[in-house]
CSV table of C-alpha atoms in Angstrom, one decimal:
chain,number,residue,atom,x,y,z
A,785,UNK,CA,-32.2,3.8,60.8
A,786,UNK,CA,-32.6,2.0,64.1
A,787,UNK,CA,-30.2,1.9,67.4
A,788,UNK,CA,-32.1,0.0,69.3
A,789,UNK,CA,-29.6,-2.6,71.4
A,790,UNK,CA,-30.1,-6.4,69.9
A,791,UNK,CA,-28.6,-9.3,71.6
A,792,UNK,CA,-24.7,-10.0,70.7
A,793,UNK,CA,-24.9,-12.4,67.5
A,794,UNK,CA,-22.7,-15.2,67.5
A,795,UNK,CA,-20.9,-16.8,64.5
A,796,UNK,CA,-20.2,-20.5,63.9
A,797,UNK,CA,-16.5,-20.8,65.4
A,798,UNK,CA,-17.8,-19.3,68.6
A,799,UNK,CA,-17.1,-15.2,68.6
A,800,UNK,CA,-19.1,-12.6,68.6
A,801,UNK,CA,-20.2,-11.4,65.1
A,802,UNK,CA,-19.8,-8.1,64.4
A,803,UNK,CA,-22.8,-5.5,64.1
A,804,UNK,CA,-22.7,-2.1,63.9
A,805,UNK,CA,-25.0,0.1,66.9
A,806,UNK,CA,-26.9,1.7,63.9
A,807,UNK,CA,-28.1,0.3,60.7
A,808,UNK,CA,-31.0,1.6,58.1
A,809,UNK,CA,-33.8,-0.5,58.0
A,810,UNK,CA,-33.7,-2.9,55.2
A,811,UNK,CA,-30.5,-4.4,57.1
A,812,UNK,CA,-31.6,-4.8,60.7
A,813,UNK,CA,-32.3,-7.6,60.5
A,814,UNK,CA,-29.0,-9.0,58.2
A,815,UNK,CA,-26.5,-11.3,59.4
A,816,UNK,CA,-23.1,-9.9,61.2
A,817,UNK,CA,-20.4,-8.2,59.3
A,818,UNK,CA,-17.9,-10.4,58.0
A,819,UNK,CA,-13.9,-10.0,58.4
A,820,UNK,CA,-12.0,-9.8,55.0
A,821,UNK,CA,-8.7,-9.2,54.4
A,822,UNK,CA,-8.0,-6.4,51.8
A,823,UNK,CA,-6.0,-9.3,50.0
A,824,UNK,CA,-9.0,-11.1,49.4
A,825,UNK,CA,-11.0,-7.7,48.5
A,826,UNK,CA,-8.4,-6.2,46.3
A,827,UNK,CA,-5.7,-6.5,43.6
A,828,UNK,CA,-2.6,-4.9,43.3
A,829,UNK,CA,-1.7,-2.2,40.9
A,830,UNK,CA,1.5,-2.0,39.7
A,831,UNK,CA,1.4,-0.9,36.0
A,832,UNK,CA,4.3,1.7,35.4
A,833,UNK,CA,4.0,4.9,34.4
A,834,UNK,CA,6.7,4.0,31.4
A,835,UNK,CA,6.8,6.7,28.6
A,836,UNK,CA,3.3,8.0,29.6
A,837,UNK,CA,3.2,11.8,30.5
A,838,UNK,CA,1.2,12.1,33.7
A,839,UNK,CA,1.1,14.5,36.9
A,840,UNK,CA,3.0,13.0,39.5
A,841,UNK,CA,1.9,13.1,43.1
A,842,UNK,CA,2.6,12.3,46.4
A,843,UNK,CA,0.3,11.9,49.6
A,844,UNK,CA,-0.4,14.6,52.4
A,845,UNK,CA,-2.4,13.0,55.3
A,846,UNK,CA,-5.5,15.1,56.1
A,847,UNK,CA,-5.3,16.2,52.3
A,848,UNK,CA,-4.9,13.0,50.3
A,849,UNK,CA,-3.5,13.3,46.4
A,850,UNK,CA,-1.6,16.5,46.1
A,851,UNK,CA,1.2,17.6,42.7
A,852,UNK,CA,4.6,17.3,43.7
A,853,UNK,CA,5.4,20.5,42.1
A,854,UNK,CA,3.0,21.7,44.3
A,855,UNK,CA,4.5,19.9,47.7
A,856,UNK,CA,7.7,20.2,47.2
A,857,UNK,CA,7.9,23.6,45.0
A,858,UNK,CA,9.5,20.9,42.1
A,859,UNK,CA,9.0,17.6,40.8
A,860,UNK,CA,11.2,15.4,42.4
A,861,UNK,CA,10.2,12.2,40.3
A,862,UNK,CA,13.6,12.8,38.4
A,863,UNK,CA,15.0,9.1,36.6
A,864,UNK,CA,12.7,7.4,39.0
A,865,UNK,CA,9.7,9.0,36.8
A,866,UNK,CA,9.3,5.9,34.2
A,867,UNK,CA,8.8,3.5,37.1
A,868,UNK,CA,6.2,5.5,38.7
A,869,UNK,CA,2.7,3.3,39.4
A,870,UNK,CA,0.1,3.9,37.3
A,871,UNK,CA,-2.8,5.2,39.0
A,872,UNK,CA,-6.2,5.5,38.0
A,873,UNK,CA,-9.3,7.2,39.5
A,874,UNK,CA,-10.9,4.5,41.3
A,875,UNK,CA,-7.4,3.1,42.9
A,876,UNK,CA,-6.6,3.1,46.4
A,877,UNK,CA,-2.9,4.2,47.4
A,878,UNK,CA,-1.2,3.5,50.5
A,879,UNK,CA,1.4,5.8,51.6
A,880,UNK,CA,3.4,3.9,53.9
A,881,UNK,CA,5.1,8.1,55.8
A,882,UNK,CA,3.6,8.6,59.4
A,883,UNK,CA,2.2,11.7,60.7
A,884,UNK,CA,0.0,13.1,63.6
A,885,UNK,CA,-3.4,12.1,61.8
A,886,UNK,CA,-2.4,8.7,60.9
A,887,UNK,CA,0.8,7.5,62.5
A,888,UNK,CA,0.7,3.8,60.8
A,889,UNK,CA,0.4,5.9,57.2
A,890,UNK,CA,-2.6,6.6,55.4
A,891,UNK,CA,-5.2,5.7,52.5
A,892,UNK,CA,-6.4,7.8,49.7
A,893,UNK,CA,-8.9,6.9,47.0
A,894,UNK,CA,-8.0,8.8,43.5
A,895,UNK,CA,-11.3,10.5,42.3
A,896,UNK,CA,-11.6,12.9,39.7
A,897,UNK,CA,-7.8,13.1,38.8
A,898,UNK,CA,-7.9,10.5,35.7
A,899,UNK,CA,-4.4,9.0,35.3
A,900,UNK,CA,-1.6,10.1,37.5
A,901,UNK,CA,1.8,9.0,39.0
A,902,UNK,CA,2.6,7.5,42.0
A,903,UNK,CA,5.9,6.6,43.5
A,904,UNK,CA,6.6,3.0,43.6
A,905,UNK,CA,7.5,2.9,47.2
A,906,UNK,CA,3.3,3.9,47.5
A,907,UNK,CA,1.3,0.3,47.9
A,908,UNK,CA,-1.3,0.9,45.0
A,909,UNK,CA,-4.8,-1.2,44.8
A,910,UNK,CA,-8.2,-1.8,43.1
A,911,UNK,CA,-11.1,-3.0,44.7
A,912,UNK,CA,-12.4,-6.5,43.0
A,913,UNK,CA,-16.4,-6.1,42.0
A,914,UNK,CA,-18.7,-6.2,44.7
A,915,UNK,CA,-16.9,-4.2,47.1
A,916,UNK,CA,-17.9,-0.3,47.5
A,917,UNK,CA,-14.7,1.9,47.0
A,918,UNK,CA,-17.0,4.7,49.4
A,919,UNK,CA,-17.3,2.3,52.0
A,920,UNK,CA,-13.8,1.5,52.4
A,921,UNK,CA,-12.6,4.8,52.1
A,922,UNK,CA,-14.0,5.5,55.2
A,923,UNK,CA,-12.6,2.7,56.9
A,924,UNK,CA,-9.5,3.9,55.7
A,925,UNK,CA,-11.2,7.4,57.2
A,926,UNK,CA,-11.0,5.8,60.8
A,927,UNK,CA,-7.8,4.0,60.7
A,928,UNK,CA,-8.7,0.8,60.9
A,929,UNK,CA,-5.9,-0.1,59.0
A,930,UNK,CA,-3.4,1.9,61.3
A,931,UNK,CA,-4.8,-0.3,64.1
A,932,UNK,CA,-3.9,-3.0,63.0
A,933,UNK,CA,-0.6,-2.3,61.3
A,934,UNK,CA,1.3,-0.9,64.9
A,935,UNK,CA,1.4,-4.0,66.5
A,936,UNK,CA,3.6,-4.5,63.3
A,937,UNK,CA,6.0,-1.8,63.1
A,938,UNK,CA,9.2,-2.6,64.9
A,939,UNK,CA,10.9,0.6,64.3
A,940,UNK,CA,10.7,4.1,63.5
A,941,UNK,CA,10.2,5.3,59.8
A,942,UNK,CA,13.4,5.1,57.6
A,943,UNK,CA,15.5,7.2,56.4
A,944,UNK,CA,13.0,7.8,53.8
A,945,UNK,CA,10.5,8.5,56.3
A,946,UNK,CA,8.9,5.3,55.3
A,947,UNK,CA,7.6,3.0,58.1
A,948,UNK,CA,8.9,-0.9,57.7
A,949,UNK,CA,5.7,-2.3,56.3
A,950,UNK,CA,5.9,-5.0,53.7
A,951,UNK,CA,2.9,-5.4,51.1
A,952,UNK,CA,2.1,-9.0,52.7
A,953,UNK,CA,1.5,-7.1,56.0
A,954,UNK,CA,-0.9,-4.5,54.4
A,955,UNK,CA,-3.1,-6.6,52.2
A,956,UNK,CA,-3.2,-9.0,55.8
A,957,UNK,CA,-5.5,-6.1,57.4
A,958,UNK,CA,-8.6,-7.2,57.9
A,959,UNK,CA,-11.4,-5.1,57.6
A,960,UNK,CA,-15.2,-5.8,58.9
A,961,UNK,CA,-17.4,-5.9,55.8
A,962,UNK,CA,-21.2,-5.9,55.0
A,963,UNK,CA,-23.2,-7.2,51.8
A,964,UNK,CA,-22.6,-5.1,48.7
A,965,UNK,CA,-26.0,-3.6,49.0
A,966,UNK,CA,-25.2,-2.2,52.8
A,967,UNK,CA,-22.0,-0.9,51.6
A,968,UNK,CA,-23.1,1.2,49.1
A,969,UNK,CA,-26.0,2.1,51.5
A,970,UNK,CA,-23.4,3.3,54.1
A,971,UNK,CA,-21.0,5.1,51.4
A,972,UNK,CA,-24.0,7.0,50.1
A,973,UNK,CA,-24.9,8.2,53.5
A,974,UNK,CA,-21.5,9.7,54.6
A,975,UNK,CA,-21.0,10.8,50.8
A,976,UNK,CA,-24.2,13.2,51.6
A,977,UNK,CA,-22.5,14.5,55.0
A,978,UNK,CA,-19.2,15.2,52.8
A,979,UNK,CA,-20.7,17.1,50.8
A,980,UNK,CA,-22.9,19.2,53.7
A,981,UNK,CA,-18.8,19.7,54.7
A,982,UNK,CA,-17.7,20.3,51.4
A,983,UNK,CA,-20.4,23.3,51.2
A,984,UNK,CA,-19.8,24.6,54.9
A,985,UNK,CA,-16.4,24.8,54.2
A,986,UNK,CA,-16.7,26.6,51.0
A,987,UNK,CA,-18.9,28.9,53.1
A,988,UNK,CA,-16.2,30.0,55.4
A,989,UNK,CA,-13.6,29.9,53.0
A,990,UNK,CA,-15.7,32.6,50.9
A,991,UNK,CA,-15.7,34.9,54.0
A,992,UNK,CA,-12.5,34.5,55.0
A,993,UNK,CA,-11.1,35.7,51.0
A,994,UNK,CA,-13.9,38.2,51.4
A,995,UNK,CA,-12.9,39.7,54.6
A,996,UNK,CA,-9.2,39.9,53.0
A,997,UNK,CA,-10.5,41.6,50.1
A,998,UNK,CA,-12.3,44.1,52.6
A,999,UNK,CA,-8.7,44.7,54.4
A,1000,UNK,CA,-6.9,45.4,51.3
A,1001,UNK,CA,-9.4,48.0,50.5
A,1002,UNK,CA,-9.7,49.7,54.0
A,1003,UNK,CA,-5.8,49.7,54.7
A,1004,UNK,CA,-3.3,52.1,52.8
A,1005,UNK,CA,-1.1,49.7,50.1
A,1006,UNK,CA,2.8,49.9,51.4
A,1007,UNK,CA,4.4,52.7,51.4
A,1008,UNK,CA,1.2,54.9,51.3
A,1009,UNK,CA,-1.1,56.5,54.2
A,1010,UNK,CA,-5.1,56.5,52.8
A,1011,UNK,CA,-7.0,53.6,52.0
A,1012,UNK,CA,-9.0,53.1,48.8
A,1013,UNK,CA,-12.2,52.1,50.3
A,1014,UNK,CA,-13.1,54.2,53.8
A,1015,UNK,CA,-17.0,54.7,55.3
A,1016,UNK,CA,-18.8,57.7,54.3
A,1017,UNK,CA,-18.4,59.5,57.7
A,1018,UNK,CA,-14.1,59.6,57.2
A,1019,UNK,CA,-13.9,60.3,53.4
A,1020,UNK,CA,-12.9,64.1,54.1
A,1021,UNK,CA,-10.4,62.9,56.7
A,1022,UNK,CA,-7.5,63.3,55.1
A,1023,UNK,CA,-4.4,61.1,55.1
A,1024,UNK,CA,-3.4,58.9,57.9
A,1025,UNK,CA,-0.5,59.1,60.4
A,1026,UNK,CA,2.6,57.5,60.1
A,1027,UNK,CA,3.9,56.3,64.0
A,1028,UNK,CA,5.9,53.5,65.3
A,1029,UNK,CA,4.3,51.3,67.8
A,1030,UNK,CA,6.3,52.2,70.5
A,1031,UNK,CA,4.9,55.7,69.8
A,1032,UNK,CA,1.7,54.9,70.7
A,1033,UNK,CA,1.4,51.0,73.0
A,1034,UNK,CA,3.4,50.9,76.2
A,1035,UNK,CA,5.0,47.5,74.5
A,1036,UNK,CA,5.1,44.8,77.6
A,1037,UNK,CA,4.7,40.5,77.5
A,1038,UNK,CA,3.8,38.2,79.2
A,1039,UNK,CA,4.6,35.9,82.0
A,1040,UNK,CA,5.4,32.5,82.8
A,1041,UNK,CA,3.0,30.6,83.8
A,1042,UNK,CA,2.9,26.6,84.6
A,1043,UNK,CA,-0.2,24.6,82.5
A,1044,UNK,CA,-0.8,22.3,85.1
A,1045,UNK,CA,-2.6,25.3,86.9
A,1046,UNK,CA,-4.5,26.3,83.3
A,1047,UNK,CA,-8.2,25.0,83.2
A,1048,UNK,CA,-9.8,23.7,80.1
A,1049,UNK,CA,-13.3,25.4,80.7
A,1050,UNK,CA,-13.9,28.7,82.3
A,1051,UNK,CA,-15.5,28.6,85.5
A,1052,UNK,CA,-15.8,30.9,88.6
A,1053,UNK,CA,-12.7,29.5,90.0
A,1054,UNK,CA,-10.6,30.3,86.5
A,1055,UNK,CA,-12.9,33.0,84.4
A,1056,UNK,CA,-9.8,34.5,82.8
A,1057,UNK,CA,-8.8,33.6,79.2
A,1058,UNK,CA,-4.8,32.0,79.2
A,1059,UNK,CA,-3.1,33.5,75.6
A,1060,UNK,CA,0.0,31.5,74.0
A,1061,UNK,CA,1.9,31.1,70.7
A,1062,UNK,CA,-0.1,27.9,69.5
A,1063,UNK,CA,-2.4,28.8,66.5
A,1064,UNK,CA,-5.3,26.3,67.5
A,1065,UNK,CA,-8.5,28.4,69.2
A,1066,UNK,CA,-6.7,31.7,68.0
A,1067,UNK,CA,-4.0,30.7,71.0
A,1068,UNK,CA,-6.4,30.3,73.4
A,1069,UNK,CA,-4.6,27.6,75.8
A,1070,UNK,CA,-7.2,27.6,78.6
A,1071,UNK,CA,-8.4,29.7,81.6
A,1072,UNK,CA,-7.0,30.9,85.2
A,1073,UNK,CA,-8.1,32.8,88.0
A,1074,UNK,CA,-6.3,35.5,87.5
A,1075,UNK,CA,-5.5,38.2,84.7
A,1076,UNK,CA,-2.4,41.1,83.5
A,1077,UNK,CA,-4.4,42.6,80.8
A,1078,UNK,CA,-7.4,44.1,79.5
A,1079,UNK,CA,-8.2,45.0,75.9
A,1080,UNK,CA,-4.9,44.8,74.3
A,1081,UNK,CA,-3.3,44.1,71.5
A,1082,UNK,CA,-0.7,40.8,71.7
A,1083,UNK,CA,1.7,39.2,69.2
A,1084,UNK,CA,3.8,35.7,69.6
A,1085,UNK,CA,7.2,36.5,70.1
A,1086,UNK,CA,8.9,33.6,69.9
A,1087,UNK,CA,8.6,30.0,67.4
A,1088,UNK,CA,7.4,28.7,64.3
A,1089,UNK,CA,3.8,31.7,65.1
A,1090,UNK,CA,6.4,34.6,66.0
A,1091,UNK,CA,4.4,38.1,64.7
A,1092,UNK,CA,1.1,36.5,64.8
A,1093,UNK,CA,-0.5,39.2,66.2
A,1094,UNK,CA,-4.2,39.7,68.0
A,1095,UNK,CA,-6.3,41.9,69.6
A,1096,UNK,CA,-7.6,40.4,72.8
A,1097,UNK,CA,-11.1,41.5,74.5
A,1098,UNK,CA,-11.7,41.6,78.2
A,1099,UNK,CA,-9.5,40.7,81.1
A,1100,UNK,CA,-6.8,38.2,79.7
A,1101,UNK,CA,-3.3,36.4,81.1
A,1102,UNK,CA,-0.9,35.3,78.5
A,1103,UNK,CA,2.3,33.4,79.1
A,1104,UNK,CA,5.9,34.9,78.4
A,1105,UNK,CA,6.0,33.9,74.8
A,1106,UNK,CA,3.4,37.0,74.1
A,1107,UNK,CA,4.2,40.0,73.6
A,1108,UNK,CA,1.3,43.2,74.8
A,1109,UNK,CA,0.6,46.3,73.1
A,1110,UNK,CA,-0.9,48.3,75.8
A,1111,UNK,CA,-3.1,51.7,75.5
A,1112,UNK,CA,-5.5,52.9,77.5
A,1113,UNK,CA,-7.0,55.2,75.2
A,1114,UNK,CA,-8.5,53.4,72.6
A,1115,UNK,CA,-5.5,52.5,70.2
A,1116,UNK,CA,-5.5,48.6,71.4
A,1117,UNK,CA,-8.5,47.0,68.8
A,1118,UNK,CA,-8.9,44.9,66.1
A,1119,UNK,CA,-8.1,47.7,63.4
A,1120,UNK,CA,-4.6,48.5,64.8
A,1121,UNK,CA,-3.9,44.5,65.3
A,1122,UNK,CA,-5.0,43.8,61.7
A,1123,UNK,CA,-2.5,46.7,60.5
A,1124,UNK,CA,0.4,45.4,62.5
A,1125,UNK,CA,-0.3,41.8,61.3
A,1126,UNK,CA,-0.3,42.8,57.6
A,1127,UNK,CA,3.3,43.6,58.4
A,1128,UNK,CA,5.2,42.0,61.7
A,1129,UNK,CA,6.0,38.6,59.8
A,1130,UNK,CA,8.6,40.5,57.6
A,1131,UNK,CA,10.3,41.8,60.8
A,1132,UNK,CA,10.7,38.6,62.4
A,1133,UNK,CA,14.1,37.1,62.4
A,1134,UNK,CA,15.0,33.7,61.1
A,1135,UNK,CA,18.3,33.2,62.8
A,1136,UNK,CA,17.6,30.3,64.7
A,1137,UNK,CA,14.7,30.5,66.3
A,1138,UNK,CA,12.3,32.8,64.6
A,1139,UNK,CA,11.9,35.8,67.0
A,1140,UNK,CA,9.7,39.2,67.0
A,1141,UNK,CA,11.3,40.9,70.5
A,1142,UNK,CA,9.9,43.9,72.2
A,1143,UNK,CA,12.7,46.0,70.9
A,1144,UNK,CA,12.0,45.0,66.8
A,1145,UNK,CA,8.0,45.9,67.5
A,1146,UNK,CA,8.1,49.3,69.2
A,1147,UNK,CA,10.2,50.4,66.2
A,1148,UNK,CA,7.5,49.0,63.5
A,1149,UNK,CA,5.5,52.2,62.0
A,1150,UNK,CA,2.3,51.6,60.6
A,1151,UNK,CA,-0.3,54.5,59.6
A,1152,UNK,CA,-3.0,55.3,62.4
A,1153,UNK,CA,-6.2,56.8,61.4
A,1154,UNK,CA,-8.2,58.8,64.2
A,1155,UNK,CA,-9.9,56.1,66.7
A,1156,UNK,CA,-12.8,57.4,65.3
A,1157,UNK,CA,-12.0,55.9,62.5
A,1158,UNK,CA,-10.1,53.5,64.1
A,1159,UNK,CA,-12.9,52.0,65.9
A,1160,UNK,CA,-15.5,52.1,63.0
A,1161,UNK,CA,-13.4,49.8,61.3
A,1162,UNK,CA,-12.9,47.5,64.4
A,1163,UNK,CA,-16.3,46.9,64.6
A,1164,UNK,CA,-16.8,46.0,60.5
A,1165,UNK,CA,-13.9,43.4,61.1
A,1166,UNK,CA,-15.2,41.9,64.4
A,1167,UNK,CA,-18.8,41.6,62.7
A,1168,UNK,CA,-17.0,39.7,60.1
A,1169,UNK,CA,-14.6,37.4,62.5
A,1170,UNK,CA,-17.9,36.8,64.5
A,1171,UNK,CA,-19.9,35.1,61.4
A,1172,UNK,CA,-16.8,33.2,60.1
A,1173,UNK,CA,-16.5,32.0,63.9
A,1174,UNK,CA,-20.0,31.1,63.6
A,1175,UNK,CA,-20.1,29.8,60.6
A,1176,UNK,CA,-16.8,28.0,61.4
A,1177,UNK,CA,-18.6,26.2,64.6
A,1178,UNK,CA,-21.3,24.9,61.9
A,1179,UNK,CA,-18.4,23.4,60.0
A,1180,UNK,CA,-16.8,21.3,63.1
A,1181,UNK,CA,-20.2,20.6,63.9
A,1182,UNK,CA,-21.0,19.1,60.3
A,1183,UNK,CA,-17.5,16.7,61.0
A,1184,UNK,CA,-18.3,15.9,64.7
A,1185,UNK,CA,-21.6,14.7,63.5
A,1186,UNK,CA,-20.3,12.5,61.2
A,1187,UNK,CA,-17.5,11.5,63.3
A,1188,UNK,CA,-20.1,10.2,65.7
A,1189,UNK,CA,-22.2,8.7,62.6
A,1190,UNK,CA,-19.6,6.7,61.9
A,1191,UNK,CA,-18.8,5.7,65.3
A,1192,UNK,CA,-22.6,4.0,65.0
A,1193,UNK,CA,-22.4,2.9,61.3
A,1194,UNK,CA,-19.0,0.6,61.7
A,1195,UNK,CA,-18.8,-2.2,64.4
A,1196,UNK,CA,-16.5,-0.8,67.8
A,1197,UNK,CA,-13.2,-1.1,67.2
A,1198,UNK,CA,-12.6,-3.2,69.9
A,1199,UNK,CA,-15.2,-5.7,68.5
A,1200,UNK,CA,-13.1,-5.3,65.0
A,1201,UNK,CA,-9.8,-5.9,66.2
A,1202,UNK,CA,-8.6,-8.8,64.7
């Protein structure tokens, strides 16, 4: 493939054609992309379901095709079942709900599902021959079509949760298209980083069931106080000790403290880890110059995360929604956290706003082996969070890598906007 810069191509009615930065080799020298509207690309599907006994599905964004028994713990197709859309692998299905990911709705392509059914408020399509179902999927990937579609939407979504967009507005996206050949060229190449994905993924999500298995061995079942599975060096230790929390931790939390002064990076100005209740980085919000804690255990006491609980390394601050185990000698590690996280989500009250206070955890009793034994186990989990962390950066590598592949392989979207 080749980046080199060319000179801005120019199309008959006077603006600028549309090249990508980055195109392989048999193409670089290939006319400008062409804008085509998916109405002139596609036909509509909209054979029903009728009598037919099929799956039906709905859409998540970030997912794509998922059961609705599985969504929605039912299937909710009820009389509206028999009208359903018809969809077959190879169809395109536009779900017109917003979301974070894609607020002008999203895209899927059904592969590998056969024959399913798809509620007729969905916009259904087929590509016509000549036109790589790969290759628009990822346009469909990078939004193009929400792009275009907001300048559109007058409103908020419905009561439905449907946003006002009629069919003659979707199939009037316009989408910057290649030859056939380049197409398919493209879609192979980002099928291959899919699947380098697809693979990293199942690599973390291997270690993550394997380091659950590993906790179900090493911790006592409810209600019991020895583990199956222990190292060699603690097999003659007898049972463990049943405490409360409050027994053991000096139970504390956090304080307020205004983001605006939180830092993004560490630096020497603001070396200090800032804990919250958001799940993202393991609630790492950012860093400050100055700290409350070292080496001890926290949980989220308020919100959607309350008894999401962690043991934190080092000097650390944390805001007022944490709660902090504190003990100074040697009960606040990743063994004790684990315990209590195996259990603090059943104390949490769901009146309101869910809530784990101070009061709720120092009462909690959980079996404590000796920190001997304590510790020996801390490390075995640590070892394991630090390869699924590592492995875990490979992963958002793999997806920033081709996030920026196909930043090269597509025109600019300023360039595409039609």
């Amino acid at each position: 493939m080749s980046s080199k810069k060319k000179a801005t191509a120019v199309k008959s009615d006077g603006k600028a054609a549309l090249v990508p930065r980055l195109r392989f080799p048999e193409f670089r020298g290939a006319e400008g992309w062409k804008s085509v509207t998916l109405g002139e690309v596609s036909t509509q599907v909209t054979e029903i379901v009728g009598d037919r006994k099929l799956t039906p599905v709905s859409i998540s964004a970030g997912i794509g095709f998922v059961p609705q028994a599985e969504k929605f713990g039912r299937d909710i197709s009820g009389n509206q079942y028999q009208r359903y859309t018809l969809v077959r692998d190879g169809d395109f299905v536009f779900n017109k709900g917003n979301s974070l990911k894609f607020p002008q709705g999203c895209v899927y392509l059904l592969h590998g599902w056969g024959q399913v059914a798809a509620p007729s408020v969905f916009i259904c399509f087929r590509l016509r021959d000549g036109y790589s179902n790969g290759f628009f999927q990822n346009c469909f990937e990078q939004n193009q079509h929400g792009r275009q579609l907001k300048r559109h939407i007058t409103s908020g979504a419905r009561s439905n949760g449907l946003l006002n967009i009629s069919k003659e507005t979707f199939f009037g996206v316009e989408i910057p298209t290649p030859t056939s050949a380049e197409q398919q060229k493209i879609a192979e190449c980002l099928s291959s980083a899919d699947e380098l994905i697809a693979a990293q993924a199942r690599k973390v999500d291997a270690l993550k069931t394997h380091k659950k298995g590993l906790m179900q061995q090493l911790f006592p079942r409810e209600g019991e106080t020895q583990p199956r599975l222990r190292f060699p060096d603690f097999r003659e230790c007898g049972e463990w000790e049943l405490k409360a929390v409050g027994d053991v931790f000096e139970v504390t939390r956090g304080k307020v403290l205004a983001m605006t002064l939180v830092k993004e990076d560490a630096s020497s100005d603001a070396p200090y880890p800032v804990y919250s209740s958001q799940t993202k980085s393991k609630g790492l919000a950012g860093y400050y110059s100055e700290y409350l804690y070292r080496d001890a255990i926290t949980w989220t006491t308020d919100g959607a995360n309350a008894g999401d609980v962690n043991f934190r390394s080092g000097p650390f601050y944390c805001t007022n929604v944490c709660g902090v185990l504190v003990n100074t000698r040697g009960y606040a590690n990743a063994c004790v956290a684990a315990l209590l996280n195996g259990v603090t989500r059943s104390h949490v009250s769901y009146v309101g706003n869910p809530k784990l206070m101070n009061g709720v955890m120092e009462k909690i009793e959980i079996p404590f082996p000796s920190p001997q034994e304590q510790q020996r186990i801390a490390e075995c989990l640590s070892s394991l969070d630090a390869l699924i962390t590592a492995e875990s950066d490979k992963l958002e590598a793999l997806k920033h890598h081709k996030r920026g592949l196909m930043q090269q392989l597509f025109p600019s979207p300023v360039n595409a906007a039609v």
